[in-house]
Short mmCIF file of C-alpha atoms and ligand atoms in Angstrom, two decimals:
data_model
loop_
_atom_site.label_atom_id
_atom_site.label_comp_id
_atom_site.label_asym_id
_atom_site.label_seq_id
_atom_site.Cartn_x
_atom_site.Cartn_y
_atom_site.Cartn_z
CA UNK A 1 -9.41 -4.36 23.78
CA UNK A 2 -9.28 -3.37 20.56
CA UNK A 3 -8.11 -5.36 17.25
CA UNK A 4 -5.94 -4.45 13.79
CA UNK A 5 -6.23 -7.47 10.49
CA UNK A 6 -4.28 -6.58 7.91
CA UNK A 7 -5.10 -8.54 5.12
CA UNK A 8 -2.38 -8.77 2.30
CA UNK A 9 -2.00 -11.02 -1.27
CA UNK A 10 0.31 -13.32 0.61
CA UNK A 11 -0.02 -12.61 4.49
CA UNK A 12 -2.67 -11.89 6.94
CA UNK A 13 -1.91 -10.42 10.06
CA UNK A 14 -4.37 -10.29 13.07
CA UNK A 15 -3.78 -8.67 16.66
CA UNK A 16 -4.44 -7.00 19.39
CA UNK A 17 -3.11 -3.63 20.86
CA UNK A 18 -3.82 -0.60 21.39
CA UNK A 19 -5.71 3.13 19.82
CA UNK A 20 -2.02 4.05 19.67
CA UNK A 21 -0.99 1.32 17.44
CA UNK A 22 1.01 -0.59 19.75
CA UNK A 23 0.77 -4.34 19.00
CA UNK A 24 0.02 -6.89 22.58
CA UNK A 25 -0.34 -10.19 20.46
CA UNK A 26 -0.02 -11.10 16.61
CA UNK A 27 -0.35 -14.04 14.95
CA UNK A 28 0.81 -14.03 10.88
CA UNK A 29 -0.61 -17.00 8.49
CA UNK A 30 -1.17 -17.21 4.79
CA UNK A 31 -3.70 -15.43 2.89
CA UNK A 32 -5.96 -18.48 1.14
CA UNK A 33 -9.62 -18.22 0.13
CA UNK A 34 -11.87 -15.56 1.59
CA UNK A 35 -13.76 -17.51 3.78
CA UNK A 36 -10.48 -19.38 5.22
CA UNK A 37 -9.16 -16.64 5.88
CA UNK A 38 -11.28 -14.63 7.75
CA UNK A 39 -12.55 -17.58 9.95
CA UNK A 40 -8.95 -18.38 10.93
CA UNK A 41 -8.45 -14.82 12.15
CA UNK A 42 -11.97 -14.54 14.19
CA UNK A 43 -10.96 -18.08 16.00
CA UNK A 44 -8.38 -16.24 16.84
CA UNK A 45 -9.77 -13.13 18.13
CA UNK A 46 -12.42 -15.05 19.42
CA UNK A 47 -10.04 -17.15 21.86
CA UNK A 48 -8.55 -14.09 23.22
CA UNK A 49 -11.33 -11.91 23.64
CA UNK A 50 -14.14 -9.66 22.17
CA UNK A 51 -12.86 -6.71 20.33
CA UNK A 52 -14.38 -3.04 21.11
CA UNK A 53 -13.38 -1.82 17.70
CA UNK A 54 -11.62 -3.69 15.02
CA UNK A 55 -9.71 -1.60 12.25
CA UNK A 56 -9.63 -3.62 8.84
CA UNK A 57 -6.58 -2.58 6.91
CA UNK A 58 -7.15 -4.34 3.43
CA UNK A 59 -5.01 -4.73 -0.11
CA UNK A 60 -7.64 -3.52 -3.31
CA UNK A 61 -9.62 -2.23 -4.59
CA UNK A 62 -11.70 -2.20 -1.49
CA UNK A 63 -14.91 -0.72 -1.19
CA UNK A 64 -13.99 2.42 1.92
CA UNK A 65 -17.28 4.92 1.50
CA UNK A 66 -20.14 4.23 3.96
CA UNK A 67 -22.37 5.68 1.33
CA UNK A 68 -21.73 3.62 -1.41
CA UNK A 69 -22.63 0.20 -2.56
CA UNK A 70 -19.53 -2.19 -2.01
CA UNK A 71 -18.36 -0.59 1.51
CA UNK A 72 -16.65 -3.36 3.17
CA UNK A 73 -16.05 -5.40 0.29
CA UNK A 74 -13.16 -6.48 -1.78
CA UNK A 75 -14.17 -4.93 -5.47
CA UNK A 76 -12.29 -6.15 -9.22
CA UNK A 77 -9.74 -7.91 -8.11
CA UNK A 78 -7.80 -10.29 -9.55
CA UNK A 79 -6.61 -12.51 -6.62
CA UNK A 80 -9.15 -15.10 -7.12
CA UNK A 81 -12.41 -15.82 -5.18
CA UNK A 82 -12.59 -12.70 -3.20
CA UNK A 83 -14.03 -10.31 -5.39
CA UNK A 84 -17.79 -9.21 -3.88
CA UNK A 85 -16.16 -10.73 -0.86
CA UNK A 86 -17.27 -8.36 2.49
CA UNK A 87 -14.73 -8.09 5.08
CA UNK A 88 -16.92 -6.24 7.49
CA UNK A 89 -20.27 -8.51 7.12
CA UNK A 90 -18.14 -11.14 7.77
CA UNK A 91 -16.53 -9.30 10.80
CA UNK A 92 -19.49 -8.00 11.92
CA UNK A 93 -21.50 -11.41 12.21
CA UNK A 94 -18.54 -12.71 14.37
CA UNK A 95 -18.47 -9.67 16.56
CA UNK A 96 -21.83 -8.21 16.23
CA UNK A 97 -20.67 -5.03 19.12
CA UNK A 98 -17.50 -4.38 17.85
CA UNK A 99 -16.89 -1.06 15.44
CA UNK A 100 -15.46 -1.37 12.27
CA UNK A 101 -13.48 0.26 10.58
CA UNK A 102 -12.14 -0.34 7.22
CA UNK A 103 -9.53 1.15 4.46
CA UNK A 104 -6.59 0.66 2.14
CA UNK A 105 -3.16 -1.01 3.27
CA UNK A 106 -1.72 1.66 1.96
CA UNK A 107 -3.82 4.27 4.08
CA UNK A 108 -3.10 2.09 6.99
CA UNK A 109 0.74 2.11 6.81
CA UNK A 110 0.56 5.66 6.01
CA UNK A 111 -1.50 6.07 9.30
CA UNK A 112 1.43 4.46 11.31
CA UNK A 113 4.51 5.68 9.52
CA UNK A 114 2.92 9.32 10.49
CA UNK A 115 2.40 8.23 13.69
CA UNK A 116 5.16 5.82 14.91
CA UNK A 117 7.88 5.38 12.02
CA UNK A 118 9.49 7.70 9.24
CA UNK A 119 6.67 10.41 8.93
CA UNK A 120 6.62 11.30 12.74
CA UNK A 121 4.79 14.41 12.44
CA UNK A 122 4.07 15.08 9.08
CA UNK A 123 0.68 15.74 8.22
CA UNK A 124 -0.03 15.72 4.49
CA UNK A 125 2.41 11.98 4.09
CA UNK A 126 2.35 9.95 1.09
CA UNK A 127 3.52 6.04 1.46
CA UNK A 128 4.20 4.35 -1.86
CA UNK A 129 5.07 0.70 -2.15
CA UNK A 130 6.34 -0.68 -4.23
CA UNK A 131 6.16 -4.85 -5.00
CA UNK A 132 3.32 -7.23 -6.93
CA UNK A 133 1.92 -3.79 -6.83
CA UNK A 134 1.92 -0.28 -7.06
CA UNK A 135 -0.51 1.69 -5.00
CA UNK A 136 0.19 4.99 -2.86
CA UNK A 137 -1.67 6.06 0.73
CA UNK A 138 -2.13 9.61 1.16
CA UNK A 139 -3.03 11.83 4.38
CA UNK A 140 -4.12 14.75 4.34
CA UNK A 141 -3.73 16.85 7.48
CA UNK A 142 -3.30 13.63 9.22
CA UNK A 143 -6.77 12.05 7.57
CA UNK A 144 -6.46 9.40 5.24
CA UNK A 145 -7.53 10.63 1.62
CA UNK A 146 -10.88 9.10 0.70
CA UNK A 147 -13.10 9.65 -2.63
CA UNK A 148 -15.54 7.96 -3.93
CA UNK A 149 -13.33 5.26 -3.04
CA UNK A 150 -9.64 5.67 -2.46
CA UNK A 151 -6.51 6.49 -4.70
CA UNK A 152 -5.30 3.81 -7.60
CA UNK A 153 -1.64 5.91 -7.61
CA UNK A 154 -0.67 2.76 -9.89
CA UNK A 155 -2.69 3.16 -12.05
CA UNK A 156 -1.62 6.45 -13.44
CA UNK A 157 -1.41 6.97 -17.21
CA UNK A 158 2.46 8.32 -17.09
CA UNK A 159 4.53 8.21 -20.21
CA UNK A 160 6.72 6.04 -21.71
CA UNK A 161 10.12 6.40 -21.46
CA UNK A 162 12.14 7.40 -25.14
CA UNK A 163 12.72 4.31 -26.93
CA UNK A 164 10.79 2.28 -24.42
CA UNK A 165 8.67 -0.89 -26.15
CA UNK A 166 7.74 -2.97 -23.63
CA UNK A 167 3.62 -3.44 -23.70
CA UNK A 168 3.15 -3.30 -20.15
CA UNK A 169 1.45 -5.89 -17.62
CA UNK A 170 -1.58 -4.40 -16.45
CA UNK A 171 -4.99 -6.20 -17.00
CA UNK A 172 -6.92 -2.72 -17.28
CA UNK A 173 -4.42 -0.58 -19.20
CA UNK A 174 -1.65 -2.66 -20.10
CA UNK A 175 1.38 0.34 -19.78
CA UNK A 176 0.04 2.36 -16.65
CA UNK A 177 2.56 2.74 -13.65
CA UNK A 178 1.92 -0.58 -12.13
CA UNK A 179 2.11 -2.02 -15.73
CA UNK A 180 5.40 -0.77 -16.30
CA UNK A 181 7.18 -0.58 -12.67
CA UNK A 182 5.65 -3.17 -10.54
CA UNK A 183 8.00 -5.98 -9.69
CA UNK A 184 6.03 -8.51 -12.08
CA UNK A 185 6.51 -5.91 -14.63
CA UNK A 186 10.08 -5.81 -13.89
CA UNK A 187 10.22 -9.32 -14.48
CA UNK A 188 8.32 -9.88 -17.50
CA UNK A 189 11.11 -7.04 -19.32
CA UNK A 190 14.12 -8.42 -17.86
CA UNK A 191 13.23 -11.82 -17.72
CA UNK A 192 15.07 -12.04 -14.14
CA UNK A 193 12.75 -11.44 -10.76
CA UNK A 194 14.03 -7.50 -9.64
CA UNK A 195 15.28 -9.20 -5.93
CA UNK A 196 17.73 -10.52 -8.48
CA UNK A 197 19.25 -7.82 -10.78
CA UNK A 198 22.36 -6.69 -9.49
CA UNK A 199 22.72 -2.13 -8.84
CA UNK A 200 24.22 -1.82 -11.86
CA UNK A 201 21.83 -2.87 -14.23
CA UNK A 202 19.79 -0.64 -16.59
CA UNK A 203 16.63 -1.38 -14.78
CA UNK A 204 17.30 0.42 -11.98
CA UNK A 205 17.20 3.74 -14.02
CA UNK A 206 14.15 2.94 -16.12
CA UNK A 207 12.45 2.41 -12.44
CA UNK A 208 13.25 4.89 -10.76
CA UNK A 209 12.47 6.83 -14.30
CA UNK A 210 8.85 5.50 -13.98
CA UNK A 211 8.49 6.47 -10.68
CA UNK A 212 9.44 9.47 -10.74
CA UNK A 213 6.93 10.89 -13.12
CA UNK A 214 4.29 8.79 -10.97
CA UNK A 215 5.29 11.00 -7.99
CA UNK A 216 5.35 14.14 -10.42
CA UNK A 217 1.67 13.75 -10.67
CA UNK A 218 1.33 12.84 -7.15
CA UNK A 219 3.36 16.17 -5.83
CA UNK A 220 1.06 18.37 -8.67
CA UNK A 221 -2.45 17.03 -7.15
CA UNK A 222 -1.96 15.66 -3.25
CA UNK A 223 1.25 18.06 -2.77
CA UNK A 224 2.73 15.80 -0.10
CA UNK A 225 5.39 17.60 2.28
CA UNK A 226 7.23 13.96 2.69
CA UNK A 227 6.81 10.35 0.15
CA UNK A 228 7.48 6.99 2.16
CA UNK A 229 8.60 4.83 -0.61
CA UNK A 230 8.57 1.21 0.77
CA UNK A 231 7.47 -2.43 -0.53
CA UNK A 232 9.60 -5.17 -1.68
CA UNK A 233 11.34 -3.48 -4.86
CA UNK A 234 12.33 -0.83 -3.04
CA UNK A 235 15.03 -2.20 -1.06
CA UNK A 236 17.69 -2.01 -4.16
CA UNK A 237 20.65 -0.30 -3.43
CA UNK A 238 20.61 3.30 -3.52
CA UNK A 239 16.83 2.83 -4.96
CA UNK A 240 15.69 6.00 -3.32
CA UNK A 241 18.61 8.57 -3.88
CA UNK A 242 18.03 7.38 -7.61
CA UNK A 243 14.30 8.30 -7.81
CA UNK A 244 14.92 11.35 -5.83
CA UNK A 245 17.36 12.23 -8.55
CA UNK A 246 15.07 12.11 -11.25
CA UNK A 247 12.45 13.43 -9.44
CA UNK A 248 14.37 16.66 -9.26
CA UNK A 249 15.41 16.63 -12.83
CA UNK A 250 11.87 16.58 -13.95
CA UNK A 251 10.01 18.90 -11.81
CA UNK A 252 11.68 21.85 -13.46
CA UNK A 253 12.50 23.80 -9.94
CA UNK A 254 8.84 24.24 -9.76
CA UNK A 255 8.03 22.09 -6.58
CA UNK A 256 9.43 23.77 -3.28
CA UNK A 257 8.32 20.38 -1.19
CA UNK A 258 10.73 18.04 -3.20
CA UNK A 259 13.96 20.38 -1.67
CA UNK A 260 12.93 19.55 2.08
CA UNK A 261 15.35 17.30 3.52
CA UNK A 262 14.16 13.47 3.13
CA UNK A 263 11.36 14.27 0.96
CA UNK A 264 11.71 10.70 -0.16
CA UNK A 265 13.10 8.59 2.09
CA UNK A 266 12.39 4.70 3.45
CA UNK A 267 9.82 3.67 5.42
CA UNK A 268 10.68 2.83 9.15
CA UNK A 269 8.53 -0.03 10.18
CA UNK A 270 8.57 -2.35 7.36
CA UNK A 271 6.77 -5.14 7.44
CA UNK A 272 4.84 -3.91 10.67
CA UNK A 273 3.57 -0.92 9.27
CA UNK A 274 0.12 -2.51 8.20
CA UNK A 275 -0.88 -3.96 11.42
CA UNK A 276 0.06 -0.60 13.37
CA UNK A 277 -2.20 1.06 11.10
CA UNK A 278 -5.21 -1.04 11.50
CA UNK A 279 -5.22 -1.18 15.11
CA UNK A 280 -4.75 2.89 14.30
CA UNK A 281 -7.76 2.97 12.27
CA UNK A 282 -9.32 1.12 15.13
CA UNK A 283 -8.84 3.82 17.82
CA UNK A 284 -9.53 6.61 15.56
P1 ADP B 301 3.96 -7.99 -2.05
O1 ADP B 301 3.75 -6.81 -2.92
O2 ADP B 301 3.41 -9.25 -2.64
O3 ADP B 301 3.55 -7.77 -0.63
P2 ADP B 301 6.80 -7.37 -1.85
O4 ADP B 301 6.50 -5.98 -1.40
O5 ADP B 301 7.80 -8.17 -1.06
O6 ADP B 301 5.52 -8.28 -1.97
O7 ADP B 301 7.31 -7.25 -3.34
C1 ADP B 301 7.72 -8.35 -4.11
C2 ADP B 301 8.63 -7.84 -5.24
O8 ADP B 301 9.77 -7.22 -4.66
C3 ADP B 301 9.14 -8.93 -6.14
O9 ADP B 301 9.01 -8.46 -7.48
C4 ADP B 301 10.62 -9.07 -5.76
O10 ADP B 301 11.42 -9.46 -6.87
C5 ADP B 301 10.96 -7.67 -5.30
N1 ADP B 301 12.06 -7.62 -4.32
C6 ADP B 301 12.10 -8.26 -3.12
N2 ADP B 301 13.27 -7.98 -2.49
C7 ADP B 301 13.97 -7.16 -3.29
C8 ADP B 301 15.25 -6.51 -3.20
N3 ADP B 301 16.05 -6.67 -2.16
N4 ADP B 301 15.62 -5.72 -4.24
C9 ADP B 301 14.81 -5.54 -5.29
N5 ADP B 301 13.62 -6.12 -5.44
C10 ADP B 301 13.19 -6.92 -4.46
ZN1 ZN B 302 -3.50 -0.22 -14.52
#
């Protein structure tokens, strides 16, 4: 048997399946402290079985190379408590024989979209989402994109848009994509959450504005053939046509990839996508 966690801000999600990604048994609870957390989702593992491999598929930063001090663990983060925290010591004391293997959400729904959902086939995939955060997972002829530790997409340095004042949210550089686009940054402009603003209003075109020269820099270094934009501010109306729209005004008719048919499109497994990927990462 083999087992997926996918560990988000809000939600944890542990389960068993398969190497393909199917799912046998989940069970969803809250994300609380570190050590609540990851004891609640052994006791469950625990009372089913004892996993062969367990893929971890984690929000960040998140420590992914081997060779490097901080594999396994949670690294600056703000969510309180679990910074330094390691996911796979405290996955491999409760299941001393099981592989591990660990990596970005991100990377993990990127896994399973390419695999099971909206990137069936496509090898060099990007996923975006979209909500508290910004962050991107990339594959590269199917592999997940790794450096010295994985991609911060929100944390680009894009530009600001003409006329634009707003400081920008980000505790590191105050106006970088996730400063100016995420949906906390949304709020803190508009004063109104962005599940909230109706398709009409003006901050649908500064978004998708943002966004778009986010993916710019994306398409000019990873050169995806197909972006997954999913997460919780992405289901506005007509979010995706938008960016797609001024994607294509800015790229200058210089990127052949963004003219392929559903270059940006939705994600198909939504909320599942993370726990497909782990138990992906598991079997790989
Ligand atoms: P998280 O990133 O914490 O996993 P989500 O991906 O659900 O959570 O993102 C939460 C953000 O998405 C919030 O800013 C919320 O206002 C926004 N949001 C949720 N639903 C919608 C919607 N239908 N349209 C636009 N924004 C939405
Ligand atoms: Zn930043």
């Amino acid at each position: 048997m083999i087992a997926g966690i996918e560990l988000g801000g809000t939600k944890t999600v542990v389960a068993y399946g398969d190497p393909d990604g199917r799912v046998a048994a989940e069970w969803r609870f809250p994300t609380t402290d570190p050590h609540e957390t990851l004891a609640r989702a052994v006791a469950w593992l625990a009372e089913k079985g004892c996993p062969e491999a367990i893929g971890i598929a984690s929000f960040g930063p998140l420590g992914i190379s081997p060779d490097r001090p901080g594999y396994g663990q949670l690294l600056a983060t703000p969510k309180p408590g679990w910074s330094g925290f390691s996911l796979t010591e405290a996955l491999a004391t409760a299941f001393p024989r099981a592989r591990l293997s660990i990596d970005t959400d991100v990377n993990a729904a990127a896994l399973a979209e390419a695999r099971l959902g909206a990137g069936l086939g496509v090898e060099n995939l990007a996923y975006i989402t979209i909500g508290t955060g910004i962050g991107a997972g990339i594959l590269n002829k199917g592999r997940p994109l790794h450096g010295a530790t994985h991609p911060e997409f929100g944390h680009l340095k894009i530009p600001r848009a003409p006329g634009d004042a707003f400081r920008g949210i980000c505790p590191f550089h105050r106006d970088c994509l996730e400063g100016m686009a995420s949906g906390p940054a949304i709020l803190a402009r508009w004063g109104h959450a962005a599940a909230e603003l109706p398709a009409e209003h003006p901050a649908w075109e500064l978004e998708a504005w943002y966004l778009a020269h986010g993916i710019l820099a994306l398409l000019a270094v990873a050169s995806p053939a197909r972006i997954l934009i999913g997460g919780g501010v992405s289901q506005a109306d007509g979010f995706h046509a938008m960016t797609a729209q001024h994607l294509s005004q800015i790229a200058g008719g210089y990127f052949p990839a963004i003219d392929a048919p559903d270059f940006i499109a939705p994600p198909a497994l939504g909320q599942q996508a993370g726990i497909h990927g782990a138990l992906l990462l598991a079997g790989s």
